[in-house]
Short mmCIF file of C-alpha atoms in Angstrom, two decimals:
data_model
loop_
_atom_site.label_atom_id
_atom_site.label_comp_id
_atom_site.label_asym_id
_atom_site.label_seq_id
_atom_site.Cartn_x
_atom_site.Cartn_y
_atom_site.Cartn_z
CA MET A 21 -134.53 92.88 -125.25
CA ASN A 22 -132.30 93.27 -128.30
CA THR A 23 -132.80 90.36 -130.68
CA TYR A 24 -129.11 90.10 -131.51
CA LEU A 25 -128.19 89.77 -127.85
CA GLY A 26 -130.94 87.24 -127.29
CA ARG A 27 -129.83 85.15 -130.26
CA VAL A 28 -126.18 84.91 -129.24
CA ALA A 29 -126.76 84.65 -125.51
CA ALA A 30 -129.15 81.77 -126.06
CA ALA A 31 -126.22 79.72 -127.22
CA ALA A 32 -124.21 80.44 -124.09
CA VAL A 33 -126.55 81.19 -121.19
CA ALA A 34 -130.14 80.64 -120.22
CA ALA A 35 -132.29 82.91 -122.35
CA SER A 36 -134.29 83.95 -119.36
CA ALA A 37 -131.25 85.62 -117.85
CA ILE A 38 -131.15 87.98 -120.79
CA ALA A 39 -134.83 88.54 -121.46
CA VAL A 40 -135.93 90.03 -118.13
CA SER A 41 -137.04 93.65 -118.49
CA LEU A 42 -135.19 96.48 -116.78
CA THR A 43 -136.63 97.45 -113.41
CA ALA A 44 -136.32 100.68 -111.48
CA CYS A 45 -134.30 100.92 -108.29
CA GLY A 46 -137.21 102.05 -106.19
CA SER A 47 -136.07 105.66 -105.82
CA THR A 48 -138.49 108.44 -105.00
CA ASP A 49 -140.58 110.16 -107.65
CA GLU A 50 -138.59 113.35 -107.01
CA ASP A 51 -135.35 111.51 -107.80
CA ALA A 52 -136.91 109.96 -110.90
CA ASP A 53 -137.92 113.37 -112.23
CA ALA A 54 -134.28 114.48 -111.98
CA ARG A 55 -132.94 111.59 -114.02
CA PRO A 56 -131.85 112.02 -117.66
CA GLY A 57 -134.73 111.37 -120.00
CA ALA A 58 -137.38 111.84 -117.31
CA SER A 59 -138.55 115.21 -118.55
CA GLY A 60 -137.61 115.10 -122.21
CA ASP A 61 -133.91 115.91 -121.87
CA ALA A 62 -131.51 113.78 -123.91
CA ILE A 63 -129.37 111.10 -122.31
CA LYS A 64 -125.75 111.86 -123.13
CA VAL A 65 -123.54 108.76 -123.47
CA GLY A 66 -119.78 109.21 -123.63
CA LEU A 67 -118.11 106.58 -125.85
CA LEU A 68 -114.32 106.19 -125.79
CA LEU A 69 -112.74 103.64 -128.12
CA PRO A 70 -109.04 102.76 -127.98
CA GLU A 71 -107.62 102.85 -131.49
CA ASP A 72 -108.26 102.87 -135.21
CA GLN A 73 -105.64 100.31 -136.31
CA THR A 74 -108.26 97.56 -135.98
CA ALA A 75 -111.08 98.04 -138.47
CA ARG A 76 -113.85 96.90 -136.12
CA TYR A 77 -114.04 99.99 -133.91
CA GLU A 78 -114.97 102.57 -136.51
CA LYS A 79 -116.79 100.18 -138.87
CA PHE A 80 -118.86 98.23 -136.33
CA ASP A 81 -118.69 99.21 -132.65
CA LYS A 82 -119.25 102.96 -132.95
CA PRO A 83 -122.23 102.89 -135.36
CA LEU A 84 -123.80 99.91 -133.57
CA ILE A 85 -123.62 101.60 -130.17
CA GLU A 86 -125.01 104.82 -131.63
CA LYS A 87 -127.89 102.88 -133.16
CA GLU A 88 -128.65 100.98 -129.94
CA VAL A 89 -128.49 104.08 -127.74
CA GLY A 90 -131.04 105.65 -130.07
CA LYS A 91 -133.21 102.56 -129.75
CA PHE A 92 -133.10 102.31 -125.97
CA THR A 93 -133.69 106.06 -125.51
CA ARG A 94 -136.43 106.19 -128.17
CA GLY A 95 -134.43 108.78 -130.02
CA LYS A 96 -133.66 110.86 -126.93
CA GLY A 97 -130.03 109.85 -126.70
CA LYS A 98 -126.78 111.39 -127.85
CA VAL A 99 -123.41 109.64 -128.16
CA VAL A 100 -120.34 111.82 -127.59
CA TYR A 101 -117.44 110.01 -129.24
CA ALA A 102 -113.65 110.05 -128.96
CA ASN A 103 -110.95 107.67 -130.23
CA ALA A 104 -107.64 107.56 -128.34
CA LYS A 105 -105.59 106.25 -131.31
CA GLN A 106 -103.68 103.91 -128.95
CA ASP A 107 -102.60 106.77 -126.64
CA ALA A 108 -103.43 106.08 -122.98
CA ALA A 109 -102.65 109.65 -121.89
CA ALA A 110 -104.93 111.02 -124.60
CA GLN A 111 -107.72 108.73 -123.45
CA ASN A 112 -107.41 109.99 -119.88
CA SER A 113 -107.74 113.54 -121.22
CA GLN A 114 -110.80 112.48 -123.20
CA VAL A 115 -112.43 111.14 -120.03
CA GLU A 116 -111.81 114.44 -118.27
CA ALA A 117 -113.28 116.32 -121.23
CA MET A 118 -116.42 114.18 -121.08
CA ILE A 119 -116.73 114.70 -117.34
CA ALA A 120 -116.55 118.45 -118.01
CA ASP A 121 -119.14 117.98 -120.75
CA LYS A 122 -121.40 116.36 -118.12
CA VAL A 123 -122.15 113.14 -119.91
CA HIS A 124 -124.57 110.95 -117.97
CA VAL A 125 -122.67 107.67 -118.43
CA LEU A 126 -119.38 106.51 -119.95
CA ILE A 127 -118.61 103.48 -122.11
CA ILE A 128 -114.82 103.00 -122.13
CA ASP A 129 -112.72 100.57 -124.14
CA ALA A 130 -109.40 101.22 -122.44
CA VAL A 131 -106.11 101.60 -124.27
CA ASP A 132 -104.37 100.60 -121.04
CA ALA A 133 -106.51 98.89 -118.39
CA LYS A 134 -104.34 100.10 -115.49
CA ALA A 135 -103.68 103.62 -116.76
CA ILE A 136 -107.41 104.36 -117.06
CA ALA A 137 -108.16 103.54 -113.40
CA GLY A 138 -107.64 107.08 -112.12
CA SER A 139 -109.94 108.53 -114.76
CA VAL A 140 -112.61 105.94 -113.96
CA LYS A 141 -112.48 107.08 -110.33
CA LYS A 142 -112.79 110.72 -111.38
CA ALA A 143 -115.90 109.86 -113.37
CA LYS A 144 -117.38 107.96 -110.44
CA ASP A 145 -116.60 110.86 -108.10
CA ALA A 146 -118.52 113.08 -110.52
CA GLY A 147 -121.51 110.72 -110.31
CA ILE A 148 -121.00 109.25 -113.78
CA PRO A 149 -121.42 105.43 -114.07
CA VAL A 150 -118.71 103.68 -116.11
CA ILE A 151 -119.09 100.61 -118.32
CA ALA A 152 -115.92 98.80 -119.37
CA TYR A 153 -116.38 97.82 -123.01
CA ASP A 154 -114.54 94.94 -124.64
CA ARG A 155 -111.63 95.22 -122.15
CA LEU A 156 -111.92 94.91 -118.39
CA ALA A 157 -110.69 98.31 -117.20
CA GLU A 158 -109.43 98.84 -113.68
CA GLY A 159 -110.99 101.30 -111.25
CA PRO A 160 -114.54 101.39 -109.84
CA ILE A 161 -116.42 100.27 -112.94
CA ASP A 162 -120.17 99.64 -112.76
CA ALA A 163 -120.52 97.06 -115.52
CA TYR A 164 -118.61 95.22 -118.23
CA THR A 165 -119.42 93.74 -121.61
CA SER A 166 -117.09 91.79 -123.84
CA PHE A 167 -116.55 88.40 -125.35
CA ASP A 168 -115.61 85.34 -123.34
CA ASN A 169 -111.94 86.03 -123.89
CA GLU A 170 -110.45 82.83 -122.49
CA ASP A 171 -112.88 80.91 -124.63
CA VAL A 172 -111.72 82.91 -127.67
CA GLY A 173 -108.18 81.70 -126.99
CA LYS A 174 -109.46 78.14 -126.61
CA VAL A 175 -111.31 78.38 -129.94
CA GLN A 176 -108.11 79.59 -131.61
CA GLY A 177 -105.98 76.89 -130.00
CA LYS A 178 -108.38 74.10 -130.89
CA ALA A 179 -108.61 75.29 -134.49
CA LEU A 180 -104.83 75.34 -134.76
CA LEU A 181 -104.58 71.78 -133.42
CA ASP A 182 -107.29 70.66 -135.84
CA ALA A 183 -105.36 72.21 -138.73
CA LEU A 184 -102.06 70.65 -137.66
CA GLY A 185 -103.30 67.13 -137.07
CA ASP A 186 -100.32 64.76 -136.97
CA LYS A 187 -97.96 67.60 -137.94
CA ALA A 188 -98.28 69.02 -134.43
CA LYS A 189 -95.29 66.88 -133.38
CA ASP A 190 -93.13 67.60 -136.43
CA GLY A 191 -91.85 71.06 -135.43
CA HIS A 192 -92.60 74.22 -133.51
CA ILE A 193 -95.39 76.75 -133.42
CA VAL A 194 -94.87 80.46 -132.89
CA MET A 195 -97.22 82.30 -130.55
CA MET A 196 -97.95 85.93 -131.37
CA ASN A 197 -99.93 87.33 -128.45
CA GLY A 198 -101.44 90.79 -128.14
CA SER A 199 -100.21 93.81 -126.22
CA VAL A 200 -99.40 93.48 -122.51
CA THR A 201 -101.38 96.68 -121.86
CA ASP A 202 -104.58 94.93 -122.98
CA PRO A 203 -106.05 92.57 -120.34
CA ASN A 204 -107.91 90.73 -123.09
CA ALA A 205 -104.58 89.68 -124.59
CA LYS A 206 -103.65 87.94 -121.35
CA GLN A 207 -106.97 86.05 -121.39
CA PHE A 208 -106.65 85.03 -125.06
CA LYS A 209 -103.13 83.79 -124.28
CA SER A 210 -104.29 81.86 -121.22
CA GLY A 211 -107.11 80.19 -123.13
CA ALA A 212 -104.83 79.24 -126.01
CA HIS A 213 -102.18 77.79 -123.72
CA SER A 214 -104.81 75.72 -121.91
CA VAL A 215 -105.47 73.92 -125.21
CA LEU A 216 -102.00 73.91 -126.78
CA ASP A 217 -99.70 73.12 -123.85
CA GLY A 218 -98.40 69.57 -123.97
CA LYS A 219 -99.66 69.03 -127.52
CA VAL A 220 -97.31 71.28 -129.47
CA SER A 221 -93.83 72.71 -129.01
CA VAL A 222 -93.87 76.50 -128.67
CA GLY A 223 -90.60 77.50 -130.31
CA LYS A 224 -91.00 81.26 -129.85
CA GLU A 225 -93.60 83.40 -128.10
CA TYR A 226 -94.05 87.17 -128.29
CA ASP A 227 -96.23 89.81 -126.67
CA THR A 228 -96.75 92.20 -129.57
CA VAL A 229 -96.55 95.91 -128.75
CA ASP A 230 -99.82 97.74 -129.48
CA TRP A 231 -101.17 94.81 -131.55
CA LYS A 232 -99.47 96.36 -134.59
CA PRO A 233 -99.11 94.21 -137.74
CA GLU A 234 -95.65 95.66 -138.41
CA ASN A 235 -94.47 94.57 -134.95
CA ALA A 236 -95.87 91.07 -135.54
CA ASN A 237 -94.05 91.06 -138.88
CA THR A 238 -90.76 91.90 -137.17
CA ASN A 239 -91.33 89.26 -134.50
CA MET A 240 -92.16 86.61 -137.10
CA ALA A 241 -89.02 87.41 -139.09
CA ALA A 242 -87.00 86.97 -135.88
CA ALA A 243 -88.71 83.63 -135.17
CA LEU A 244 -87.95 82.39 -138.69
CA SER A 245 -84.31 83.33 -138.24
CA ALA A 246 -84.07 81.65 -134.84
CA LEU A 247 -85.99 78.45 -135.57
CA GLY A 248 -85.51 77.96 -139.28
CA LYS A 249 -88.36 78.25 -141.74
CA GLY A 250 -88.63 74.50 -142.19
CA LYS A 251 -89.28 73.95 -138.48
CA ILE A 252 -92.38 76.16 -138.05
CA VAL A 253 -95.55 74.11 -138.49
CA GLY A 254 -98.11 76.67 -137.33
CA VAL A 255 -98.61 80.17 -135.93
CA TYR A 256 -100.96 81.25 -133.19
CA SER A 257 -101.85 84.86 -133.96
CA ALA A 258 -104.17 86.58 -131.49
CA ASN A 259 -105.87 88.73 -134.14
CA ASP A 260 -106.27 89.24 -137.88
CA GLY A 261 -104.18 92.40 -138.14
CA MET A 262 -101.14 90.61 -136.75
CA ALA A 263 -101.92 87.56 -138.90
CA GLY A 264 -101.51 89.79 -141.94
CA GLY A 265 -98.06 90.92 -140.78
CA ILE A 266 -97.10 87.31 -139.98
CA ILE A 267 -98.16 86.01 -143.40
CA THR A 268 -96.21 88.80 -145.11
CA ALA A 269 -93.09 87.71 -143.17
CA LEU A 270 -93.65 84.06 -144.11
CA LYS A 271 -93.97 84.95 -147.79
CA ALA A 272 -90.89 87.19 -147.62
CA ALA A 273 -88.94 84.19 -146.30
CA GLY A 274 -89.88 82.29 -149.45
CA ILE A 275 -92.45 80.00 -147.83
CA SER A 276 -95.08 79.17 -150.44
CA ASN A 277 -96.83 76.34 -148.57
CA LEU A 278 -97.97 78.49 -145.64
CA PRO A 279 -98.47 76.93 -142.20
CA PRO A 280 -101.88 77.42 -140.56
CA VAL A 281 -102.21 80.87 -138.99
CA THR A 282 -105.01 81.81 -136.60
CA GLY A 283 -106.69 85.18 -136.12
CA GLN A 284 -109.52 87.07 -134.53
CA ASP A 285 -112.04 89.83 -135.39
CA ALA A 286 -113.12 88.60 -138.84
CA GLU A 287 -111.70 91.70 -140.50
CA LEU A 288 -112.42 91.88 -144.23
CA ALA A 289 -108.75 91.39 -145.13
CA GLY A 290 -108.62 88.42 -142.76
CA VAL A 291 -111.74 86.86 -144.25
CA GLN A 292 -110.28 87.30 -147.74
CA ARG A 293 -107.03 85.62 -146.64
CA ILE A 294 -109.10 82.74 -145.25
CA VAL A 295 -111.00 82.41 -148.52
CA ALA A 296 -107.67 82.42 -150.38
CA GLY A 297 -106.24 79.73 -148.08
CA GLU A 298 -103.49 81.96 -146.68
CA GLN A 299 -104.93 82.34 -143.15
CA TYR A 300 -106.50 79.28 -141.59
CA MET A 301 -109.13 80.83 -139.32
CA SER A 302 -110.41 83.84 -137.43
CA VAL A 303 -112.67 84.16 -134.42
CA TYR A 304 -115.87 85.85 -135.54
CA LYS A 305 -117.25 87.94 -132.73
CA ARG A 306 -120.77 89.19 -133.21
CA TYR A 307 -120.37 92.86 -132.34
CA ALA A 308 -124.09 93.59 -132.42
CA PRO A 309 -124.93 91.82 -129.14
CA GLU A 310 -121.89 93.31 -127.40
CA ALA A 311 -122.82 96.81 -128.54
CA ALA A 312 -126.48 96.27 -127.66
CA ALA A 313 -125.58 95.15 -124.13
CA ALA A 314 -123.32 98.17 -123.61
CA ALA A 315 -125.98 100.58 -124.88
CA GLU A 316 -128.76 99.02 -122.82
CA MET A 317 -126.69 99.04 -119.64
CA ALA A 318 -125.56 102.61 -120.30
CA VAL A 319 -129.09 103.92 -120.72
CA ALA A 320 -130.31 102.02 -117.65
CA LEU A 321 -127.46 103.26 -115.46
CA ALA A 322 -127.92 106.83 -116.68
CA LYS A 323 -131.57 106.58 -115.59
CA GLY A 324 -130.64 105.03 -112.23
CA GLU A 325 -132.21 101.70 -113.16
CA LYS A 326 -131.08 98.20 -112.30
CA ILE A 327 -129.25 96.07 -114.85
CA ASP A 328 -129.87 92.69 -113.19
CA GLY A 329 -132.04 91.51 -116.07
CA ILE A 330 -129.39 92.29 -118.69
CA ILE A 331 -126.32 90.56 -117.27
CA ASN A 332 -125.35 86.92 -117.75
CA GLN A 333 -122.20 86.74 -115.60
CA ILE A 334 -120.39 88.31 -112.67
CA VAL A 335 -116.64 88.85 -113.07
CA ASN A 336 -113.82 90.28 -110.98
CA SER A 337 -111.31 92.87 -112.14
CA PRO A 338 -108.01 93.41 -110.31
CA THR A 339 -109.60 96.36 -108.50
CA THR A 340 -113.35 95.68 -108.47
CA LYS A 341 -115.07 92.52 -107.31
CA GLY A 342 -118.46 91.31 -108.53
CA VAL A 343 -118.76 93.36 -111.72
CA PRO A 344 -122.14 92.79 -113.48
CA SER A 345 -121.25 91.59 -116.97
CA VAL A 346 -122.48 90.39 -120.34
CA LEU A 347 -120.08 87.99 -122.07
CA VAL A 348 -120.73 86.93 -125.66
CA PRO A 349 -119.26 83.73 -127.20
CA GLY A 350 -117.08 83.73 -130.32
CA VAL A 351 -117.30 81.47 -133.38
CA ALA A 352 -114.46 79.82 -135.32
CA LEU A 353 -114.57 81.15 -138.89
CA THR A 354 -112.91 79.03 -141.58
CA ARG A 355 -113.33 78.56 -145.33
CA SER A 356 -116.23 76.22 -144.60
CA ASN A 357 -118.52 78.73 -142.89
CA VAL A 358 -117.82 82.18 -144.33
CA LYS A 359 -121.33 82.38 -145.78
CA SER A 360 -123.16 81.18 -142.67
CA THR A 361 -121.33 83.68 -140.45
CA VAL A 362 -120.23 87.05 -141.78
CA VAL A 363 -122.28 86.95 -145.00
CA ASP A 364 -125.57 85.72 -143.56
CA ASP A 365 -125.21 88.12 -140.60
CA GLY A 366 -124.82 91.03 -143.00
CA VAL A 367 -121.30 91.98 -141.92
CA TYR A 368 -119.95 91.73 -145.46
CA THR A 369 -121.54 91.10 -148.83
CA VAL A 370 -120.22 88.46 -151.20
CA ASP A 371 -119.17 91.27 -153.54
CA GLU A 372 -117.10 92.91 -150.79
CA ILE A 373 -115.27 89.66 -150.09
CA CYS A 374 -115.06 88.29 -153.62
CA THR A 375 -113.23 91.04 -155.46
CA ASP A 376 -111.45 90.14 -158.69
CA LYS A 377 -108.37 89.02 -156.75
CA PHE A 378 -110.40 86.49 -154.74
CA ARG A 379 -113.06 85.50 -157.28
CA ALA A 380 -111.53 82.12 -158.16
CA ALA A 381 -111.06 81.23 -154.49
CA CYS A 382 -114.68 82.22 -153.76
CA ASP A 383 -115.89 80.04 -156.63
CA GLU A 384 -113.86 77.17 -155.24
CA ILE A 385 -115.74 77.25 -151.92
CA GLY A 386 -119.12 78.07 -153.47
CA LEU A 387 -119.26 81.65 -152.22
CA LYS A 388 -121.42 83.35 -154.84
#
């Protein structure tokens, strides 16, 4: 079992649930000989990621999945890749192209969880198993891997309350949620509300189209105009990209003593803002175990093998009940633990974070 997955899962689930080896379904030898990889042919894994606005997909997810597919196929695996660039119709066309290309299994991070359902069914009808990656797609999916998204929202909400302290009652917070087309955004929002409701006043709340920083910037400017810049004590931002747009709007309004702003994804720019004291926190999500789980499940399903020994939870989507899943916990990243998270895990080097602009801030927190 992948060591990254074992390390993170041990903190959230019984290690034994993750460490069990894959077992065959008990099919006939004739069926086994026809499976991908049985006679030296390469397993072809279709990988569809949703957009390139967020740095994680191209920098982490794609290369990690490629690496893990190679590992679990012993070099006899090929990843066919497409990025939808936030276009749901384009992603549906990409699925059809991969079906025509006769991939053996699909890993799909949906742009729009509902819009992808028809394409998932087409893949299933063609005998291609589908793994929902990072977002719980609708349609007859076979498996799902992501982070514990409600818990991510709870981590963000708790961090914001910790940062506010007694100031929580002095004004309003603004909530900048993700796109309504992303089911994860709904879960982040739900988790955050479960922590924040009754403890802070939510002055304005937005669902931000396509997660775009410029849309978050526009929304934040509107909130400042409506509430008054002296009345906003904190901002819940569902991810780092939007946090950047929010902080730009706060600075443009002449606010020098920035309120705490949350985030998610531990993007380099977000980590640098945290080091500089401009962004309060991010949720660091270890992509390696998520990618490893997706790759291991993909290879197993392509071979017709069971995935019981990989999963750690069963979840329900709006259209599919009892989906075998691997959910990975997130970690609150603040100025106090930059080194023990993204640096020690090899996500970024100190030199990448501590450019000349941030050198003094890095020295201040002992990041050398």
